[in-house]
Structure formats: structure tokens, C-alpha cells
Amino acid sequence: MKKYFLVSYLILILLVFPKIALAQEKGIGVYPPIIKINATAPSIVSIPIALKNLEDKPIEAQISIRPFNIDQAGKINLILYKDYTKEILSILDNIELKEKDQNVSKLVFSPNETRKINLKIDINKELRNKDFYFSILFLLNNQDSSENTRSLISIGTGTNVLLAIGNSKESYQESFSSPMLTSEGNLKFNISLANTGEHFITIKPQVRIANIFGKVIEDIDLKEENILPGETKTLSNVKNQNAILSLRKYYFGPYKAALSLDIADQKTISDKSLAILVLPGGTIWLLTGSTLLIIAIIQRIKTRRRKNT
């Protein structure tokens, strides 16, 4: 079985439950960490979820389902019950979590036990061309005691569900740029992707670098991105930088870079290819100085001609 993951998104539960901590190496492992569903109405969807007790002792997990949305800044926000719409309620009322055909709202694990449950969603015919996002949380209660205090801490992990209902063509815009002239070293690219469609999209980008003869020098494979409607993501493969850097260094010569986007297992080559000229650092300074000198000479000649007329 694939490696279990703990979902970082669940820091969100801090907004709902007092004194909640995130499970780190202990607690419950959940797979898959993200569930992506594309469905039409009416239909019934069933997705398996694997859970593992990472503790060497028995634990009990309460199950909670919390819808969320994403604001313009890309921040994930849990939706409070008072803000539930009729559409959200109609989805939540038709979500079931089953273990061996029995509905479950909590699970009791033996030490290091693995359990499997099924997420079942009954999508009625009134729900069309709409996205719904929710988290399935598995919350543990631990007693935290000290000499002066005693409190109950909820530790939680879970999986996020992206549900797209209805058929519509993916729509997106990409931005792909790089300096045309650069010194030796790693090539730098700026890539941003905007989802202009009605449903979330999953994109796997790749940058291909070729030399002047068309020979592929390097493929930069970037991580898969889930982009929600109206959201724009700036891609990065370097910590604390909104940029893509080539894995190898380039020292001299002209190169061509092309961006390809794999969406729903269909690879699309962007029409935005870039020409890049790599020169040694000293050469760039020499060219820059020579260019400035030529401009200065031309300006001086023009000035003398005006004085003589």
C-alpha cells in the first residue's frame, strides 16, 4: 500500500475547535490526502479511504465533515454552519461514510491497525455545474495535564475532497516568461496559471529546454497543481522564491524553452516559447558597456551637428 500521508490543510480545524493540534508522527495516517471527483447529476459516487493508527496504543477517532472555500488571496476558509447554503446542505445530507455497509461517525482502532471506509455521495439531479469542497476530519481527544492545568486537546488529520458536478471544458490562462539575455548559471522562469473555468482543474506543468539544433537538454518536471475556479497560482520549485530554476547550469549559447501543461491526462503545448541567450558574465558587462558607449557617441555627434547648423 502506498505511503500514508498527513494532510497539512487541516490546520484549518484550528478555526473551529478550541485547543486543536495537528498530528505529526503520531495519530492517524490517511490515504488519499486529496480526493478529486468529477461527476454528473444524477449519480452515486463511492471512493475508498484507508486509515492507519500510527500509535502503539488503541485510539478513538470522531469523524467530522466540514465544507470550505478559497478566497481571492488563495486562503482556505472553513464555512461556518450559519453560512451554509441550501446547496451545501443538500450535498452534506447526501454524504455517507461506511465501513462494511454500516454508517460510521467514529472509529476505534487497535494499536497500528489499518481500516478501510468508503465515502459515498448521492448527487441529485438538481445539482449541476457546481463545485463543492469539504474536509473529512478524524479527530482524537487526548488529555493534556500538568501540575496547574488539565485540558482536552483535539488532534486531527484528514482528507480534502474536491467535487466538480457537471460537464464543462477546462479554461485557463498561462503566463510564461524569462530574461532573453542572461549570464551563465541556472536559467530562471516565471510561470503563473489562472483557472478561468467553472470547475477545479488539475495541471501537471513541464518546461523543456532545447539547444539551437532542437536537441532536448533538460526537462523540468513540476509538481501537480490543483487550481480552483478564479484562482491564480504562481509556480515555484525553489524555497522562498516565486520562480522556476533549471536543475542544471548553462554557460554559453542560444536555447529555446517551451511550456507544456498536462490537464486531465491530455498534454497541451503552450504557444508561448522563449528564446534565451546565455553569455559569460564578463561578456554581458562588455556588451552593456559597448552599447552605452555607442549611444553616448551617437548623442555627441547629434549635439555637434545641431551646433554647426
C-alpha positions as a Markdown table, in Angstrom:
| # | Residue | x | y | z |
|---|---|---|---|---|
| 1 | Met | 0.0 | 0.0 | 0.0 |
| 2 | Lys | 1.2 | 3.5 | -0.8 |
| 3 | Lys | 2.7 | 5.6 | 1.9 |
| 4 | Tyr | 0.2 | 7.3 | 4.3 |
| 5 | Phe | 0.1 | 11.0 | 4.3 |
| 6 | Leu | -0.9 | 13.5 | 6.9 |
| 7 | Val | -2.7 | 16.5 | 5.3 |
| 8 | Ser | -1.3 | 19.9 | 6.1 |
| 9 | Tyr | -4.5 | 21.6 | 5.1 |
| 10 | Leu | -6.0 | 20.5 | 8.4 |
| 11 | Ile | -4.6 | 23.5 | 10.2 |
| 12 | Leu | -8.0 | 24.8 | 9.2 |
| 13 | Ile | -9.6 | 22.9 | 12.1 |
| 14 | Leu | -7.9 | 25.4 | 14.4 |
| 15 | Leu | -10.6 | 27.8 | 13.3 |
| 16 | Val | -13.4 | 25.6 | 14.5 |
| 17 | Phe | -12.3 | 23.6 | 17.5 |
| 18 | Pro | -10.6 | 25.2 | 20.6 |
| 19 | Lys | -7.2 | 23.7 | 21.5 |
| 20 | Ile | -6.7 | 21.6 | 18.5 |
| 21 | Ala | -3.2 | 20.4 | 17.5 |
| 22 | Leu | -2.1 | 18.8 | 14.3 |
| 23 | Ala | -1.0 | 15.2 | 14.3 |
| 24 | Gln | 2.7 | 14.9 | 13.4 |
| 25 | Glu | 4.3 | 11.5 | 13.5 |
| 26 | Lys | 1.5 | 10.1 | 15.7 |
| 27 | Gly | -2.2 | 9.9 | 15.3 |
| 28 | Ile | -3.9 | 8.7 | 12.2 |
| 29 | Gly | -2.5 | 8.3 | 8.7 |
| 30 | Val | -5.0 | 9.0 | 5.9 |
| 31 | Tyr | -4.8 | 8.0 | 2.2 |
| 32 | Pro | -5.5 | 9.6 | -0.2 |
| 33 | Pro | -4.8 | 13.1 | 1.3 |
| 34 | Ile | -6.8 | 14.7 | -1.5 |
| 35 | Ile | -9.8 | 13.2 | -3.3 |
| 36 | Lys | -10.8 | 14.6 | -6.7 |
| 37 | Ile | -14.2 | 13.8 | -8.1 |
| 38 | Asn | -15.7 | 14.8 | -11.5 |
| 39 | Ala | -19.3 | 13.7 | -11.7 |
| 40 | Thr | -22.6 | 14.4 | -13.5 |
| 41 | Ala | -26.0 | 14.6 | -11.9 |
| 42 | Pro | -27.8 | 12.4 | -11.0 |
| 43 | Ser | -25.1 | 9.8 | -9.9 |
| 44 | Ile | -23.7 | 8.0 | -6.9 |
| 45 | Val | -20.0 | 8.2 | -6.2 |
| 46 | Ser | -18.1 | 5.8 | -4.0 |
| 47 | Ile | -14.4 | 6.4 | -3.0 |
| 48 | Pro | -12.3 | 4.2 | -0.7 |
| 49 | Ile | -10.3 | 5.8 | 2.1 |
| 50 | Ala | -7.6 | 4.0 | 4.0 |
| 51 | Leu | -6.8 | 4.8 | 7.6 |
| 52 | Lys | -4.0 | 3.7 | 9.8 |
| 53 | Asn | -3.4 | 4.1 | 13.6 |
| 54 | Leu | 0.2 | 5.3 | 13.9 |
| 55 | Glu | 0.1 | 4.9 | 17.7 |
| 56 | Asp | 1.2 | 1.9 | 19.7 |
| 57 | Lys | -2.0 | 2.1 | 21.7 |
| 58 | Pro | -5.7 | 2.0 | 21.0 |
| 59 | Ile | -7.3 | 5.3 | 19.8 |
| 60 | Glu | -10.8 | 6.5 | 19.1 |
| 61 | Ala | -11.5 | 9.0 | 16.2 |
| 62 | Gln | -14.5 | 11.1 | 15.8 |
| 63 | Ile | -15.4 | 11.8 | 12.2 |
| 64 | Ser | -16.4 | 15.3 | 11.1 |
| 65 | Ile | -17.2 | 16.8 | 7.7 |
| 66 | Arg | -16.5 | 20.5 | 7.2 |
| 67 | Pro | -17.1 | 22.4 | 3.9 |
| 68 | Phe | -14.6 | 25.0 | 2.9 |
| 69 | Asn | -13.9 | 27.6 | 0.2 |
| 70 | Ile | -10.9 | 29.6 | -1.0 |
| 71 | Asp | -10.8 | 33.4 | -1.1 |
| 72 | Gln | -9.2 | 35.6 | -3.7 |
| 73 | Ala | -5.9 | 35.5 | -1.9 |
| 74 | Gly | -5.8 | 31.7 | -2.1 |
| 75 | Lys | -6.5 | 31.2 | 1.6 |
| 76 | Ile | -8.6 | 28.2 | 2.6 |
| 77 | Asn | -11.5 | 29.0 | 4.9 |
| 78 | Leu | -13.9 | 26.7 | 6.7 |
| 79 | Ile | -17.5 | 27.6 | 6.1 |
| 80 | Leu | -19.4 | 28.1 | 9.4 |
| 81 | Tyr | -22.7 | 26.4 | 9.9 |
| 82 | Lys | -24.6 | 29.7 | 9.9 |
| 83 | Asp | -23.3 | 30.3 | 6.4 |
| 84 | Tyr | -24.4 | 27.0 | 4.9 |
| 85 | Thr | -26.5 | 27.4 | 1.8 |
| 86 | Lys | -29.3 | 25.1 | 0.6 |
| 87 | Glu | -26.8 | 23.6 | -1.9 |
| 88 | Ile | -24.2 | 22.9 | 0.7 |
| 89 | Leu | -26.8 | 21.3 | 3.0 |
| 90 | Ser | -28.1 | 19.2 | 0.1 |
| 91 | Ile | -24.6 | 17.8 | -0.5 |
| 92 | Leu | -23.8 | 17.2 | 3.2 |
| 93 | Asp | -27.2 | 15.5 | 3.7 |
| 94 | Asn | -26.2 | 13.0 | 1.0 |
| 95 | Ile | -22.7 | 12.2 | 2.2 |
| 96 | Glu | -22.2 | 8.9 | 4.0 |
| 97 | Leu | -19.1 | 7.2 | 5.4 |
| 98 | Lys | -19.5 | 3.5 | 5.5 |
| 99 | Glu | -17.5 | 0.6 | 6.9 |
| 100 | Lys | -18.8 | -2.8 | 5.7 |
| 101 | Asp | -22.1 | -1.2 | 4.6 |
| 102 | Gln | -22.6 | 0.4 | 8.0 |
| 103 | Asn | -22.6 | 4.1 | 8.5 |
| 104 | Val | -19.8 | 5.3 | 10.8 |
| 105 | Ser | -19.4 | 8.5 | 12.8 |
| 106 | Lys | -16.5 | 7.3 | 14.9 |
| 107 | Leu | -13.8 | 4.6 | 14.7 |
| 108 | Val | -12.0 | 2.7 | 17.4 |
| 109 | Phe | -8.5 | 1.5 | 16.3 |
| 110 | Ser | -6.3 | -1.2 | 17.8 |
| 111 | Pro | -2.6 | -0.4 | 18.0 |
| 112 | Asn | -1.2 | 0.1 | 14.5 |
| 113 | Glu | -4.4 | -1.1 | 13.0 |
| 114 | Thr | -5.4 | -0.3 | 9.4 |
| 115 | Arg | -9.1 | 0.3 | 8.5 |
| 116 | Lys | -10.9 | 1.0 | 5.2 |
| 117 | Ile | -14.0 | 3.0 | 4.8 |
| 118 | Asn | -16.0 | 4.2 | 1.8 |
| 119 | Leu | -17.1 | 7.8 | 1.0 |
| 120 | Lys | -20.4 | 7.7 | -0.7 |
| 121 | Ile | -22.0 | 10.8 | -2.3 |
| 122 | Asp | -25.5 | 10.7 | -3.7 |
| 123 | Ile | -25.7 | 13.6 | -6.2 |
| 124 | Asn | -29.2 | 14.6 | -7.0 |
| 125 | Lys | -30.4 | 15.9 | -10.4 |
| 126 | Glu | -30.9 | 19.5 | -9.2 |
| 127 | Leu | -27.1 | 19.9 | -8.7 |
| 128 | Arg | -25.5 | 21.0 | -11.9 |
| 129 | Asn | -22.3 | 22.8 | -12.9 |
| 130 | Lys | -21.1 | 23.5 | -9.4 |
| 131 | Asp | -18.1 | 22.7 | -7.3 |
| 132 | Phe | -18.2 | 21.7 | -3.7 |
| 133 | Tyr | -15.1 | 21.4 | -1.4 |
| 134 | Phe | -15.1 | 19.7 | 2.0 |
| 135 | Ser | -12.7 | 18.1 | 4.5 |
| 136 | Ile | -13.3 | 14.8 | 6.2 |
| 137 | Leu | -11.6 | 15.2 | 9.6 |
| 138 | Phe | -10.7 | 12.4 | 12.0 |
| 139 | Leu | -10.3 | 13.9 | 15.5 |
| 140 | Leu | -8.7 | 12.3 | 18.5 |
| 141 | Asn | -9.1 | 13.5 | 22.1 |
| 142 | Asn | -6.1 | 13.5 | 24.3 |
| 143 | Gln | -5.8 | 14.6 | 27.9 |
| 144 | Asp | -3.1 | 17.2 | 28.4 |
| 145 | Ser | -2.3 | 17.6 | 32.0 |
| 146 | Ser | 0.3 | 19.5 | 34.0 |
| 147 | Glu | 0.7 | 20.5 | 37.6 |
| 148 | Asn | -1.6 | 23.5 | 37.3 |
| 149 | Thr | -3.9 | 22.8 | 34.3 |
| 150 | Arg | -5.8 | 20.0 | 32.7 |
| 151 | Ser | -7.3 | 20.4 | 29.3 |
| 152 | Leu | -8.7 | 18.4 | 26.4 |
| 153 | Ile | -6.8 | 18.7 | 23.1 |
| 154 | Ser | -8.2 | 17.5 | 19.8 |
| 155 | Ile | -5.6 | 16.1 | 17.4 |
| 156 | Gly | -6.8 | 15.9 | 13.8 |
| 157 | Thr | -5.9 | 14.6 | 10.4 |
| 158 | Gly | -8.0 | 14.0 | 7.3 |
| 159 | Thr | -8.5 | 14.3 | 3.6 |
| 160 | Asn | -9.8 | 17.1 | 1.4 |
| 161 | Val | -12.5 | 16.4 | -1.2 |
| 162 | Leu | -12.8 | 18.4 | -4.4 |
| 163 | Leu | -16.1 | 17.6 | -6.0 |
| 164 | Ala | -17.0 | 19.0 | -9.5 |
| 165 | Ile | -20.5 | 18.4 | -10.7 |
| 166 | Gly | -21.4 | 18.9 | -14.4 |
| 167 | Asn | -19.6 | 18.9 | -17.7 |
| 168 | Ser | -17.7 | 22.0 | -18.9 |
| 169 | Lys | -14.5 | 22.4 | -20.8 |
| 170 | Glu | -11.4 | 23.4 | -18.9 |
| 171 | Ser | -10.5 | 27.1 | -19.3 |
| 172 | Tyr | -7.2 | 28.6 | -18.1 |
| 173 | Gln | -4.6 | 31.3 | -18.9 |
| 174 | Glu | -0.9 | 30.8 | -18.5 |
| 175 | Ser | 1.9 | 33.3 | -18.2 |
| 176 | Phe | 5.4 | 32.2 | -19.1 |
| 177 | Ser | 8.5 | 34.5 | -19.2 |
| 178 | Ser | 12.2 | 34.5 | -18.8 |
| 179 | Pro | 15.1 | 37.0 | -19.4 |
| 180 | Met | 16.1 | 36.9 | -23.0 |
| 181 | Leu | 19.8 | 37.6 | -22.1 |
| 182 | Thr | 21.3 | 36.1 | -19.1 |
| 183 | Ser | 24.7 | 35.2 | -17.6 |
| 184 | Glu | 25.9 | 31.6 | -17.0 |
| 185 | Gly | 24.2 | 29.6 | -14.3 |
| 186 | Asn | 20.7 | 28.2 | -13.7 |
| 187 | Leu | 18.0 | 29.5 | -16.1 |
| 188 | Lys | 15.1 | 31.3 | -14.4 |
| 189 | Phe | 11.5 | 31.2 | -15.5 |
| 190 | Asn | 8.3 | 32.9 | -14.2 |
| 191 | Ile | 5.1 | 30.8 | -14.6 |
| 192 | Ser | 1.6 | 31.6 | -13.4 |
| 193 | Leu | -1.6 | 29.7 | -14.1 |
| 194 | Ala | -5.1 | 31.1 | -13.8 |
| 195 | Asn | -8.3 | 28.9 | -13.8 |
| 196 | Thr | -10.9 | 30.8 | -15.7 |
| 197 | Gly | -13.4 | 27.9 | -15.9 |
| 198 | Glu | -16.3 | 26.8 | -13.7 |
| 199 | His | -14.6 | 23.7 | -12.1 |
| 200 | Phe | -11.3 | 23.0 | -10.4 |
| 201 | Ile | -8.6 | 21.8 | -12.7 |
| 202 | Thr | -5.5 | 19.6 | -12.1 |
| 203 | Ile | -2.4 | 20.7 | -14.1 |
| 204 | Lys | 1.0 | 19.0 | -14.4 |
| 205 | Pro | 3.4 | 21.6 | -15.9 |
| 206 | Gln | 6.7 | 20.8 | -17.6 |
| 207 | Val | 9.4 | 23.2 | -19.0 |
| 208 | Arg | 11.5 | 21.7 | -21.8 |
| 209 | Ile | 14.9 | 23.3 | -22.7 |
| 210 | Ala | 16.5 | 22.6 | -26.1 |
| 211 | Asn | 19.6 | 23.9 | -27.8 |
| 212 | Ile | 19.8 | 25.7 | -31.2 |
| 213 | Phe | 19.7 | 22.3 | -33.0 |
| 214 | Gly | 16.5 | 21.2 | -31.3 |
| 215 | Lys | 18.2 | 18.7 | -29.1 |
| 216 | Val | 16.5 | 18.4 | -25.7 |
| 217 | Ile | 18.9 | 19.4 | -22.9 |
| 218 | Glu | 16.6 | 19.3 | -19.9 |
| 219 | Asp | 13.0 | 18.6 | -18.9 |
| 220 | Ile | 11.9 | 20.4 | -15.7 |
| 221 | Asp | 9.0 | 18.4 | -14.3 |
| 222 | Leu | 7.0 | 20.4 | -11.9 |
| 223 | Lys | 4.6 | 19.2 | -9.2 |
| 224 | Glu | 0.9 | 18.7 | -10.0 |
| 225 | Glu | -1.3 | 21.7 | -9.1 |
| 226 | Asn | -5.0 | 21.8 | -8.2 |
| 227 | Ile | -6.4 | 25.2 | -9.1 |
| 228 | Leu | -9.9 | 26.2 | -8.1 |
| 229 | Pro | -12.1 | 28.5 | -10.2 |
| 230 | Gly | -11.0 | 32.1 | -10.2 |
| 231 | Glu | -7.7 | 31.1 | -8.5 |
| 232 | Thr | -4.2 | 32.1 | -9.9 |
| 233 | Lys | -1.1 | 30.2 | -8.8 |
| 234 | Thr | 2.5 | 31.3 | -9.3 |
| 235 | Leu | 4.7 | 28.2 | -9.6 |
| 236 | Ser | 8.0 | 27.6 | -7.8 |
| 237 | Asn | 10.5 | 24.9 | -7.4 |
| 238 | Val | 12.8 | 26.9 | -5.1 |
| 239 | Lys | 12.0 | 27.6 | -1.4 |
| 240 | Asn | 11.1 | 31.2 | -0.7 |
| 241 | Gln | 11.2 | 32.2 | -4.4 |
| 242 | Asn | 8.3 | 32.6 | -6.9 |
| 243 | Ala | 10.3 | 31.3 | -9.7 |
| 244 | Ile | 11.3 | 28.1 | -11.5 |
| 245 | Leu | 15.0 | 27.4 | -11.8 |
| 246 | Ser | 16.6 | 24.8 | -14.2 |
| 247 | Leu | 18.3 | 21.9 | -12.5 |
| 248 | Arg | 21.5 | 22.2 | -14.5 |
| 249 | Lys | 23.7 | 25.2 | -15.2 |
| 250 | Tyr | 24.1 | 26.8 | -18.7 |
| 251 | Tyr | 27.3 | 28.6 | -19.7 |
| 252 | Phe | 27.1 | 29.7 | -23.3 |
| 253 | Gly | 24.8 | 29.7 | -26.3 |
| 254 | Pro | 21.2 | 30.2 | -27.5 |
| 255 | Tyr | 18.4 | 28.0 | -26.1 |
| 256 | Lys | 14.7 | 27.6 | -26.5 |
| 257 | Ala | 12.3 | 26.9 | -23.7 |
| 258 | Ala | 8.7 | 25.6 | -24.1 |
| 259 | Leu | 6.0 | 25.1 | -21.5 |
| 260 | Ser | 3.7 | 22.1 | -21.7 |
| 261 | Leu | 0.6 | 21.6 | -19.5 |
| 262 | Asp | -0.9 | 18.1 | -18.8 |
| 263 | Ile | -4.6 | 18.6 | -18.0 |
| 264 | Ala | -6.8 | 15.6 | -17.4 |
| 265 | Asp | -4.1 | 13.3 | -18.9 |
| 266 | Gln | -4.1 | 15.4 | -22.1 |
| 267 | Lys | -0.8 | 17.2 | -22.8 |
| 268 | Thr | -1.1 | 20.7 | -24.3 |
| 269 | Ile | 2.0 | 22.6 | -25.6 |
| 270 | Ser | 1.7 | 26.3 | -24.8 |
| 271 | Asp | 2.2 | 28.6 | -27.7 |
| 272 | Lys | 4.5 | 30.7 | -25.6 |
| 273 | Ser | 8.1 | 29.5 | -26.3 |
| 274 | Leu | 11.0 | 31.6 | -25.2 |
| 275 | Ala | 14.4 | 32.3 | -26.8 |
| 276 | Ile | 17.2 | 32.7 | -24.3 |
| 277 | Leu | 20.8 | 33.7 | -25.0 |
| 278 | Val | 23.4 | 32.7 | -22.3 |
| 279 | Leu | 26.7 | 34.5 | -22.2 |
| 280 | Pro | 29.5 | 34.6 | -19.8 |
| 281 | Gly | 29.1 | 37.3 | -17.1 |
| 282 | Gly | 32.1 | 39.3 | -18.4 |
| 283 | Thr | 30.7 | 39.2 | -21.9 |
| 284 | Ile | 27.4 | 40.7 | -20.8 |
| 285 | Trp | 29.2 | 43.6 | -19.0 |
| 286 | Leu | 31.3 | 44.2 | -22.1 |
| 287 | Leu | 28.3 | 44.2 | -24.4 |
| 288 | Thr | 26.4 | 46.5 | -22.0 |
| 289 | Gly | 29.4 | 48.9 | -21.7 |
| 290 | Ser | 29.9 | 48.9 | -25.5 |
| 291 | Thr | 26.2 | 49.6 | -26.1 |
| 292 | Leu | 26.3 | 52.6 | -23.7 |
| 293 | Leu | 29.4 | 53.9 | -25.3 |
| 294 | Ile | 27.9 | 53.7 | -28.8 |
| 295 | Ile | 24.8 | 55.5 | -27.5 |
| 296 | Ala | 26.9 | 58.2 | -25.9 |
| 297 | Ile | 28.9 | 58.7 | -29.2 |
| 298 | Ile | 25.8 | 59.0 | -31.3 |
| 299 | Gln | 24.3 | 61.6 | -28.9 |
| 300 | Arg | 27.5 | 63.6 | -29.0 |
| 301 | Ile | 27.6 | 63.6 | -32.8 |
| 302 | Lys | 23.9 | 64.7 | -32.9 |
| 303 | Thr | 24.7 | 67.5 | -30.5 |
| 304 | Arg | 27.7 | 68.8 | -32.6 |
| 305 | Arg | 25.6 | 68.7 | -35.8 |
| 306 | Arg | 22.9 | 70.9 | -34.1 |
| 307 | Lys | 25.5 | 73.4 | -33.0 |
| 308 | Asn | 27.0 | 73.6 | -36.6 |
| 309 | Thr | 23.6 | 74.3 | -38.2 |
